[in-house]
mmCIF file of the C-alpha atoms, coordinates in Angstrom:
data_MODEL
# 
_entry.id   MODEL 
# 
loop_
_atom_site.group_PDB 
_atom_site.id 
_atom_site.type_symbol 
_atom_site.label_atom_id 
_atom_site.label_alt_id 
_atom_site.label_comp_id 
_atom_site.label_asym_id 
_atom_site.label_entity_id 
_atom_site.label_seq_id 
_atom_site.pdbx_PDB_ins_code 
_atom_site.Cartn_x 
_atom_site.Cartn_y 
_atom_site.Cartn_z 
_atom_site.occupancy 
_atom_site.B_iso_or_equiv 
_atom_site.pdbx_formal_charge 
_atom_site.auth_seq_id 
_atom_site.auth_comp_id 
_atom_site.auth_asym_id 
_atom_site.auth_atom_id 
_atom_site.pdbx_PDB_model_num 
ATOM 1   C CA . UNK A 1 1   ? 0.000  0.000  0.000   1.00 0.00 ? 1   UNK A CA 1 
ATOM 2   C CA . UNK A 1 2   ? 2.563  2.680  -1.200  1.00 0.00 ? 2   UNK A CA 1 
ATOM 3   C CA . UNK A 1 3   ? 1.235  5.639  -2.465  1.00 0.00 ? 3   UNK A CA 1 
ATOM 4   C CA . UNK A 1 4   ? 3.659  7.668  -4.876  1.00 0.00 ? 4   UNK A CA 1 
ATOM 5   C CA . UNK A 1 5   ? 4.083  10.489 -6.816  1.00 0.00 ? 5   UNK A CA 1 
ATOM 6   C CA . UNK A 1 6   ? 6.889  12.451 -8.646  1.00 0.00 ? 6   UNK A CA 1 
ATOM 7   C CA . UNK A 1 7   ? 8.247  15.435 -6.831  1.00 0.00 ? 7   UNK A CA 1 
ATOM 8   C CA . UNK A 1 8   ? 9.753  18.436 -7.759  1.00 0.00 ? 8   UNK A CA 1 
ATOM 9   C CA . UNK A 1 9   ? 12.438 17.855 -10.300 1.00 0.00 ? 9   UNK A CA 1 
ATOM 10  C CA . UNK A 1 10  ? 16.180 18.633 -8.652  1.00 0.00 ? 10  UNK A CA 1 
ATOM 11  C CA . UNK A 1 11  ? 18.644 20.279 -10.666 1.00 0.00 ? 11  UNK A CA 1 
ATOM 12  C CA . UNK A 1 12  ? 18.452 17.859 -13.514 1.00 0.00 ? 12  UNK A CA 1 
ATOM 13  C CA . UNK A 1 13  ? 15.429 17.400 -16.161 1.00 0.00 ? 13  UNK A CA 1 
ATOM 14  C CA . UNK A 1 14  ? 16.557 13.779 -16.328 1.00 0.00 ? 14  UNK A CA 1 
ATOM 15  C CA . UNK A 1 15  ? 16.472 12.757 -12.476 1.00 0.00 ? 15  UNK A CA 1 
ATOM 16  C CA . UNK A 1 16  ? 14.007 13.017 -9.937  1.00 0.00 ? 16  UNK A CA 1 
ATOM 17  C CA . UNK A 1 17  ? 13.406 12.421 -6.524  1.00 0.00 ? 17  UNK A CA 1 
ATOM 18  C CA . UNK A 1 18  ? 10.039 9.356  -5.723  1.00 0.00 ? 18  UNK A CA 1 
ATOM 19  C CA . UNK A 1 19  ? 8.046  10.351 -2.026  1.00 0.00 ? 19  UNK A CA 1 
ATOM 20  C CA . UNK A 1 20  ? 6.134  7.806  -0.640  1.00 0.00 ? 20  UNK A CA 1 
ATOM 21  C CA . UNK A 1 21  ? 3.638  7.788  2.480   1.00 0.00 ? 21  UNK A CA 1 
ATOM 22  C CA . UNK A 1 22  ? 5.027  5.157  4.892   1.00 0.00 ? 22  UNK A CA 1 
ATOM 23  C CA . UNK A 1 23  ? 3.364  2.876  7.373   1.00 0.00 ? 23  UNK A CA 1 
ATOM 24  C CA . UNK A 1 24  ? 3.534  4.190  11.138  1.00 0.00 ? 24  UNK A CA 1 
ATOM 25  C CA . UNK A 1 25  ? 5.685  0.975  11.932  1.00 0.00 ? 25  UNK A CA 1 
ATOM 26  C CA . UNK A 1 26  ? 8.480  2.151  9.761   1.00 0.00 ? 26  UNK A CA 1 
ATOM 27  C CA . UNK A 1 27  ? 8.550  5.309  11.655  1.00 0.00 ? 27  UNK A CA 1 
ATOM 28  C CA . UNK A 1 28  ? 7.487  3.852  15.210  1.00 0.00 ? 28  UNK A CA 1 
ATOM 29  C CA . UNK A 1 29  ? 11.340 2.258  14.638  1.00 0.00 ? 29  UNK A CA 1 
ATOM 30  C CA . UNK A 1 30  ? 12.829 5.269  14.384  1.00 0.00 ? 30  UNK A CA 1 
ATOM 31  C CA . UNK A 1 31  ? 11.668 6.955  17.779  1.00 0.00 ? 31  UNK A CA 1 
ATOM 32  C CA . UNK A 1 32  ? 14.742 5.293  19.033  1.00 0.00 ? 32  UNK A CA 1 
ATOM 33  C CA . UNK A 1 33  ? 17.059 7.592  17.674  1.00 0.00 ? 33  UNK A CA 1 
ATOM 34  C CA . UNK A 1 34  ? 18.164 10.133 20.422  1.00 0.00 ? 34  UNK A CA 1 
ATOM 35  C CA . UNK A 1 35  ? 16.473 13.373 18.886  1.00 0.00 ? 35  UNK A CA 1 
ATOM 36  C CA . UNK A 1 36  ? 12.901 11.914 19.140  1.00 0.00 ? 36  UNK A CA 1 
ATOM 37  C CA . UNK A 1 37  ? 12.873 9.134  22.055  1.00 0.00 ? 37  UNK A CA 1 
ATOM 38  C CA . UNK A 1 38  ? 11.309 12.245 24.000  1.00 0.00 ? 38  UNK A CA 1 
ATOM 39  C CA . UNK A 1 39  ? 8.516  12.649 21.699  1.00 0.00 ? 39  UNK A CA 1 
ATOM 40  C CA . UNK A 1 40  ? 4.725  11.881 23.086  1.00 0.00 ? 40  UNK A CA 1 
ATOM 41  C CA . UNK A 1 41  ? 2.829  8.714  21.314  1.00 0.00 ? 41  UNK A CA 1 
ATOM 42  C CA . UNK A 1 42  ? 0.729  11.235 19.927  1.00 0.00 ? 42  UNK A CA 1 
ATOM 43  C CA . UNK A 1 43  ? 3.605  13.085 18.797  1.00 0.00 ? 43  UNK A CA 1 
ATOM 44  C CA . UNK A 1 44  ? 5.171  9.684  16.607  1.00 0.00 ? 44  UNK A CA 1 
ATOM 45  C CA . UNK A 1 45  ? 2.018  9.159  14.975  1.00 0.00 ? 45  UNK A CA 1 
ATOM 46  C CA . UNK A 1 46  ? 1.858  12.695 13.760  1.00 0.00 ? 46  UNK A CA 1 
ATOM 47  C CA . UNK A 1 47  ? 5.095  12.321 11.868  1.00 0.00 ? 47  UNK A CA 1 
ATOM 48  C CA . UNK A 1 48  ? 4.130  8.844  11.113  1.00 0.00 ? 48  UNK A CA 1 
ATOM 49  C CA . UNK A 1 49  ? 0.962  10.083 9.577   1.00 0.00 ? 49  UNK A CA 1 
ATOM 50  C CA . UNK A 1 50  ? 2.489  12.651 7.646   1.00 0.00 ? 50  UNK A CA 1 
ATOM 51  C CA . UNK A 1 51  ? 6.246  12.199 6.857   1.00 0.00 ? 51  UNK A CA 1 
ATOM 52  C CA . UNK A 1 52  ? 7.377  10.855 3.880   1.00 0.00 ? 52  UNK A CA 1 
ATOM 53  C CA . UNK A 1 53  ? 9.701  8.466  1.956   1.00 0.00 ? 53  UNK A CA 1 
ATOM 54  C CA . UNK A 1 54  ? 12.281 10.239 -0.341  1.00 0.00 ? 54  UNK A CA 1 
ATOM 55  C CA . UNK A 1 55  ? 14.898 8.624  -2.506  1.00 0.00 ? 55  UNK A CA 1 
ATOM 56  C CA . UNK A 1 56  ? 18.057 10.748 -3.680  1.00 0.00 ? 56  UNK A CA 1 
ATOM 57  C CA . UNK A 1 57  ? 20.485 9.626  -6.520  1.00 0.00 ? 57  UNK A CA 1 
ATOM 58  C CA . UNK A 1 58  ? 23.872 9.675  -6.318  1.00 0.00 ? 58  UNK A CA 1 
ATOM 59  C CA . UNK A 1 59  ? 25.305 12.512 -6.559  1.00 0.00 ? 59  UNK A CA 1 
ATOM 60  C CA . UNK A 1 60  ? 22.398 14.687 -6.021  1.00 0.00 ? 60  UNK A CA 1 
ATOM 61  C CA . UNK A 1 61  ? 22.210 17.778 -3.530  1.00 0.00 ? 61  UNK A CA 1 
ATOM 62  C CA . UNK A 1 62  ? 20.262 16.912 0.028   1.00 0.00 ? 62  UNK A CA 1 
ATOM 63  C CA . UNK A 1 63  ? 20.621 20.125 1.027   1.00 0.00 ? 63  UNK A CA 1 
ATOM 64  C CA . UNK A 1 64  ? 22.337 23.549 0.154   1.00 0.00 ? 64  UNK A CA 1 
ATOM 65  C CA . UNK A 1 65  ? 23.818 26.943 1.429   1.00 0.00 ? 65  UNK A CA 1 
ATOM 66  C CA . UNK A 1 66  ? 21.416 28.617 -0.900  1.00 0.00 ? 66  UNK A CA 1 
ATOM 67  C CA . UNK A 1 67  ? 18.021 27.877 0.036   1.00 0.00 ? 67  UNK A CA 1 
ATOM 68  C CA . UNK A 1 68  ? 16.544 26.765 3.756   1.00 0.00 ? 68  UNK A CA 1 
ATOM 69  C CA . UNK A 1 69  ? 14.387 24.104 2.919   1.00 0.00 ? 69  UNK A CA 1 
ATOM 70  C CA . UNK A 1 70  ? 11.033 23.118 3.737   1.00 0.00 ? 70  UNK A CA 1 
ATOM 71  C CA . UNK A 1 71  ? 11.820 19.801 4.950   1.00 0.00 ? 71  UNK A CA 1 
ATOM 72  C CA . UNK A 1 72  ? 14.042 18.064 7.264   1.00 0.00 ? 72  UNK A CA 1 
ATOM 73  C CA . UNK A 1 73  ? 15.254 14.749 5.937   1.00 0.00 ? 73  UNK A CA 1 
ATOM 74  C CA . UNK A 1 74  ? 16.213 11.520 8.326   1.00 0.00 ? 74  UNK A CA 1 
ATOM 75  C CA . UNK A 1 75  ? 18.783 9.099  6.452   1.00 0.00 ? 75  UNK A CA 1 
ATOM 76  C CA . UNK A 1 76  ? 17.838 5.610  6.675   1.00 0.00 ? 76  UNK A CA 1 
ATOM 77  C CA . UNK A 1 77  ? 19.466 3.889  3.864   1.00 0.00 ? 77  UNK A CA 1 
ATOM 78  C CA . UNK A 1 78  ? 22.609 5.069  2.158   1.00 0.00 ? 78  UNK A CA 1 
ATOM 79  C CA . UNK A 1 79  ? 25.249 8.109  2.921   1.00 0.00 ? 79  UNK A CA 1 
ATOM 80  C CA . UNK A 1 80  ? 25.927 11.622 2.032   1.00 0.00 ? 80  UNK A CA 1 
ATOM 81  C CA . UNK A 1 81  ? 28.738 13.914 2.587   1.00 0.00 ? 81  UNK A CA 1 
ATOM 82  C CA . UNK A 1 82  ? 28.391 17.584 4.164   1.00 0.00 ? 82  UNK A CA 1 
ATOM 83  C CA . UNK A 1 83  ? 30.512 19.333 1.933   1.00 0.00 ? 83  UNK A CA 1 
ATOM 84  C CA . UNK A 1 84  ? 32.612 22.468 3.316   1.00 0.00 ? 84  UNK A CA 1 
ATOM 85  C CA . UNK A 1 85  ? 33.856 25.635 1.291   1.00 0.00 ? 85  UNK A CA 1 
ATOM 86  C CA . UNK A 1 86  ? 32.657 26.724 -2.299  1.00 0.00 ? 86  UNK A CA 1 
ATOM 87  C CA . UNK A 1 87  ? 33.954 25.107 -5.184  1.00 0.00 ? 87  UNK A CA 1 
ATOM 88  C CA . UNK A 1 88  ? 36.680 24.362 -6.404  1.00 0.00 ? 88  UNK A CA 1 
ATOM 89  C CA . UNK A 1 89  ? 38.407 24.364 -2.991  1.00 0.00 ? 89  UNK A CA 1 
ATOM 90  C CA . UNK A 1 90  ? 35.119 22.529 -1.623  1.00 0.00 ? 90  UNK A CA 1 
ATOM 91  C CA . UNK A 1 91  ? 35.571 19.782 1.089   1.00 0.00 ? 91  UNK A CA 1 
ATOM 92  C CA . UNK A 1 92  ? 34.218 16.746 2.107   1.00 0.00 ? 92  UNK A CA 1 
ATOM 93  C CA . UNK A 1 93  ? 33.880 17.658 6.202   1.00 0.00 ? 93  UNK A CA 1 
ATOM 94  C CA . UNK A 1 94  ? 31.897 14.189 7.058   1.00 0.00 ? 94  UNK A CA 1 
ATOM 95  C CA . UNK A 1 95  ? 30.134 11.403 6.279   1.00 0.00 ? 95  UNK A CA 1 
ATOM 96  C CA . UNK A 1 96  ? 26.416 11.106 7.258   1.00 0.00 ? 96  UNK A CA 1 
ATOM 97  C CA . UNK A 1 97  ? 24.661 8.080  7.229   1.00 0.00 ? 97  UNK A CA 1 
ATOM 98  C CA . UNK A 1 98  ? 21.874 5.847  9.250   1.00 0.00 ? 98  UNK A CA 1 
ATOM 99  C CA . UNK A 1 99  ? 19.578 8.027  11.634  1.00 0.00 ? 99  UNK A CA 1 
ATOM 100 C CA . UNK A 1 100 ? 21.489 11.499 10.748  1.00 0.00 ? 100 UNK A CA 1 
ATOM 101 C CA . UNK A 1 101 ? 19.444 13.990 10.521  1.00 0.00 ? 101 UNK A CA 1 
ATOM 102 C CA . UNK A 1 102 ? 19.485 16.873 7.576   1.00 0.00 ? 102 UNK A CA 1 
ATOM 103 C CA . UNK A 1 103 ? 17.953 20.925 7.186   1.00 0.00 ? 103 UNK A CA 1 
ATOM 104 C CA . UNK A 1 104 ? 17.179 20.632 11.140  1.00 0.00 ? 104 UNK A CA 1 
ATOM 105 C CA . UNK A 1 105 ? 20.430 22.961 11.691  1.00 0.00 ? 105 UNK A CA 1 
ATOM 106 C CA . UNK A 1 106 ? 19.235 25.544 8.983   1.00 0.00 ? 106 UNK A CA 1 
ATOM 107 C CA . UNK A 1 107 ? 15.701 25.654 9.622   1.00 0.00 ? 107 UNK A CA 1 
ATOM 108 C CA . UNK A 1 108 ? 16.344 26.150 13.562  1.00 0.00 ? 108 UNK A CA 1 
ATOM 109 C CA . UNK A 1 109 ? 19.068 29.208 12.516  1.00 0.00 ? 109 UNK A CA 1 
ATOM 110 C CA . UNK A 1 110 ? 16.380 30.520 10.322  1.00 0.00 ? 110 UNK A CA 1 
ATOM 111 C CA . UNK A 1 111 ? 19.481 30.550 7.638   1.00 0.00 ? 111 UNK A CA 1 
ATOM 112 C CA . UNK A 1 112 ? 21.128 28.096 5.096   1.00 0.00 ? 112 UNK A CA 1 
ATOM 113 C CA . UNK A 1 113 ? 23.946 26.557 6.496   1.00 0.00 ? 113 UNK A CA 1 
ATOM 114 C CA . UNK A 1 114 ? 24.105 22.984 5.191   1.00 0.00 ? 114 UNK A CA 1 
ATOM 115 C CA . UNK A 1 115 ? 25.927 21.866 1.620   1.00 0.00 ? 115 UNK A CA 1 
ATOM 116 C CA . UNK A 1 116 ? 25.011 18.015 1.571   1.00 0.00 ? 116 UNK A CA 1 
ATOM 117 C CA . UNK A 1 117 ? 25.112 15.558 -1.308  1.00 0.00 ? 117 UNK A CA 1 
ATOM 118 C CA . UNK A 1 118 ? 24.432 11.896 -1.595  1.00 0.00 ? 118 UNK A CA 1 
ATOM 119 C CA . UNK A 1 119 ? 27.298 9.859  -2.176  1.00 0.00 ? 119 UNK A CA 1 
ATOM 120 C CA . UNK A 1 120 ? 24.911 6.679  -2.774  1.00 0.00 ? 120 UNK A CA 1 
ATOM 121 C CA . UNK A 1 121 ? 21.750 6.328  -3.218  1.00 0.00 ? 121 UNK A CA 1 
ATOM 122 C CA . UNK A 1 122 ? 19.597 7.257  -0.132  1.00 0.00 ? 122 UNK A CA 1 
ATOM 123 C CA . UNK A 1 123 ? 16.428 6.793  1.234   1.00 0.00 ? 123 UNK A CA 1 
ATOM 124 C CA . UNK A 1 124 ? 15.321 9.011  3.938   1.00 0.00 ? 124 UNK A CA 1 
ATOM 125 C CA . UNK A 1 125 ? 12.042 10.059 5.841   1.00 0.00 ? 125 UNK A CA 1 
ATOM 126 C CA . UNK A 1 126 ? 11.386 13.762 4.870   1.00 0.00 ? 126 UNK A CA 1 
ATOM 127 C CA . UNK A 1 127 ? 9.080  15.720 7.393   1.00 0.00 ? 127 UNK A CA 1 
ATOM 128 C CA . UNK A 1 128 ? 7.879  19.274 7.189   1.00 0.00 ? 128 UNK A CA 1 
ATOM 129 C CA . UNK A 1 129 ? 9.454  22.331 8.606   1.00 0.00 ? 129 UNK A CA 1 
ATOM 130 C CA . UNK A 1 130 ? 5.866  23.133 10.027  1.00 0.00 ? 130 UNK A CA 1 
ATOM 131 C CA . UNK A 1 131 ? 5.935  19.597 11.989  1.00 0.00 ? 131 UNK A CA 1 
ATOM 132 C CA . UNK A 1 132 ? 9.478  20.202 12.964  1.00 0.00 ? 132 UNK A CA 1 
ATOM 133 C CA . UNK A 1 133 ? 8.816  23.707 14.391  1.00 0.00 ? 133 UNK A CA 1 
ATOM 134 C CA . UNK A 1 134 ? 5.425  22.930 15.872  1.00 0.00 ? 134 UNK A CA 1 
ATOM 135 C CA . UNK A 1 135 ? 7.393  20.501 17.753  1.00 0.00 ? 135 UNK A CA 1 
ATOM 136 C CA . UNK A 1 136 ? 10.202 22.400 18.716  1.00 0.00 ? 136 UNK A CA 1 
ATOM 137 C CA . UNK A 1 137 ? 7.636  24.984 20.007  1.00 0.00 ? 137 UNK A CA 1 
ATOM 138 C CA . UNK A 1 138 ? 5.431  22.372 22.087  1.00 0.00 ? 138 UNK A CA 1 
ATOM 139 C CA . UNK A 1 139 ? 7.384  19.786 23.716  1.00 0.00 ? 139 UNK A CA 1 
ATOM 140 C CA . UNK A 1 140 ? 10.763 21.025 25.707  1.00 0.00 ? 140 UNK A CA 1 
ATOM 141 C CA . UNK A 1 141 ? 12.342 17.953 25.621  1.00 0.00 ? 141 UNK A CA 1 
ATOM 142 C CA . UNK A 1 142 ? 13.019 18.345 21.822  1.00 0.00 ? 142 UNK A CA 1 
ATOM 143 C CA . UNK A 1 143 ? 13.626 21.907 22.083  1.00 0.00 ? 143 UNK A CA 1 
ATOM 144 C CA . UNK A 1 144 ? 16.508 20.962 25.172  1.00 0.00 ? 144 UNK A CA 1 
ATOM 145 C CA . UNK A 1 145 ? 17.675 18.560 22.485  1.00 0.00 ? 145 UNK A CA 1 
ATOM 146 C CA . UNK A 1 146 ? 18.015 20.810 19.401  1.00 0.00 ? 146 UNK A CA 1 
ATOM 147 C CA . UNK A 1 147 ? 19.614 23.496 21.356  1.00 0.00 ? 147 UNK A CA 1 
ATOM 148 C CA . UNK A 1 148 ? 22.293 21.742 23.254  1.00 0.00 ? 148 UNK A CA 1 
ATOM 149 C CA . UNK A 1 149 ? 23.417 18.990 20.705  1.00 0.00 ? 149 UNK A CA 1 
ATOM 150 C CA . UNK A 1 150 ? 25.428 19.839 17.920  1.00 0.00 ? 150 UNK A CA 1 
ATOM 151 C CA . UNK A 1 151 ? 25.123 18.548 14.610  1.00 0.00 ? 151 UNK A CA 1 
ATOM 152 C CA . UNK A 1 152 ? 27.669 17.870 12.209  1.00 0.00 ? 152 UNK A CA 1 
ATOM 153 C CA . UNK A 1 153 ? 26.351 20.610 9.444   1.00 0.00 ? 153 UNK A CA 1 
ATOM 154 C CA . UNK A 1 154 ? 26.723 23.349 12.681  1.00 0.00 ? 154 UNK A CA 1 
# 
């Protein structure tokens, strides 16, 4: 029971990235990472109910200095690299993979600070800025959590 649809086309007319709703089990598994084991029951099935499944191609931007965007993405297959400096002289600065967490750092600064690109293919659970920030806003624990962890993109 997979429901998909083509999104937005990113940077390339030939490649595109697939969303699909997934099942609250999928995303009941990932409470256990350390940025939402404080989260409410009610709070999981939210994002359950309306996060997202979101493939990127090699290759392919995640996130970039140029634009905050509108969703925060949660690797759970593949890796990407956060990428440091402007090109040419442009760095890889780490290697993100399993349960790492992408945009949070820009949306939370309210400016574009993350340059991340897949370096295999990756699937990842992409939830909205609004659901992010409504739950930054409403339960403390996050909140503590996003302002007194660092993340690698910071």
């Amino acid at each position: 029971m997979v429901n998909e649809k083509e999104s937005e086309k990113s940077h390339s007319s030939e490649e595109t990235n697939v969303e699909r709703k997934i099942p609250v089990e999928l995303f009941n598994k990932l409470k256990d990472l350390v940025f939402f084991s404080c989260l409410l029951e009610e709070e999981i099935i939210s994002l359950s109910n309306n996060a997202t499944l979101i493939e990127f191609q090699i290759g392919r931007p995640i996130a970039s200095r140029e634009v905050i965007q509108n969703k925060v993405f949660i690797i759970l297959q593949g890796e990407a690299r956060l990428i440091n400096g402007i090109d040419p002289k442009a760095q890889s600065t780490a290697k993100l993979g399993y349960g790492s967490i992408v945009g949070l750092s820009s949306i939370l600064k309210g400016s574009a600070c993350e340059q991340m690109n897949a370096s295999t293919t990756i699937k990842a659970l992409a939830i909205t800025d609004k659901l992010i920030l409504e739950l930054y806003s409403n339960n403390k624990q996050f909140q503590k959590w996003c302002d007194t962890n660092i993340i690698p993109s910071e």
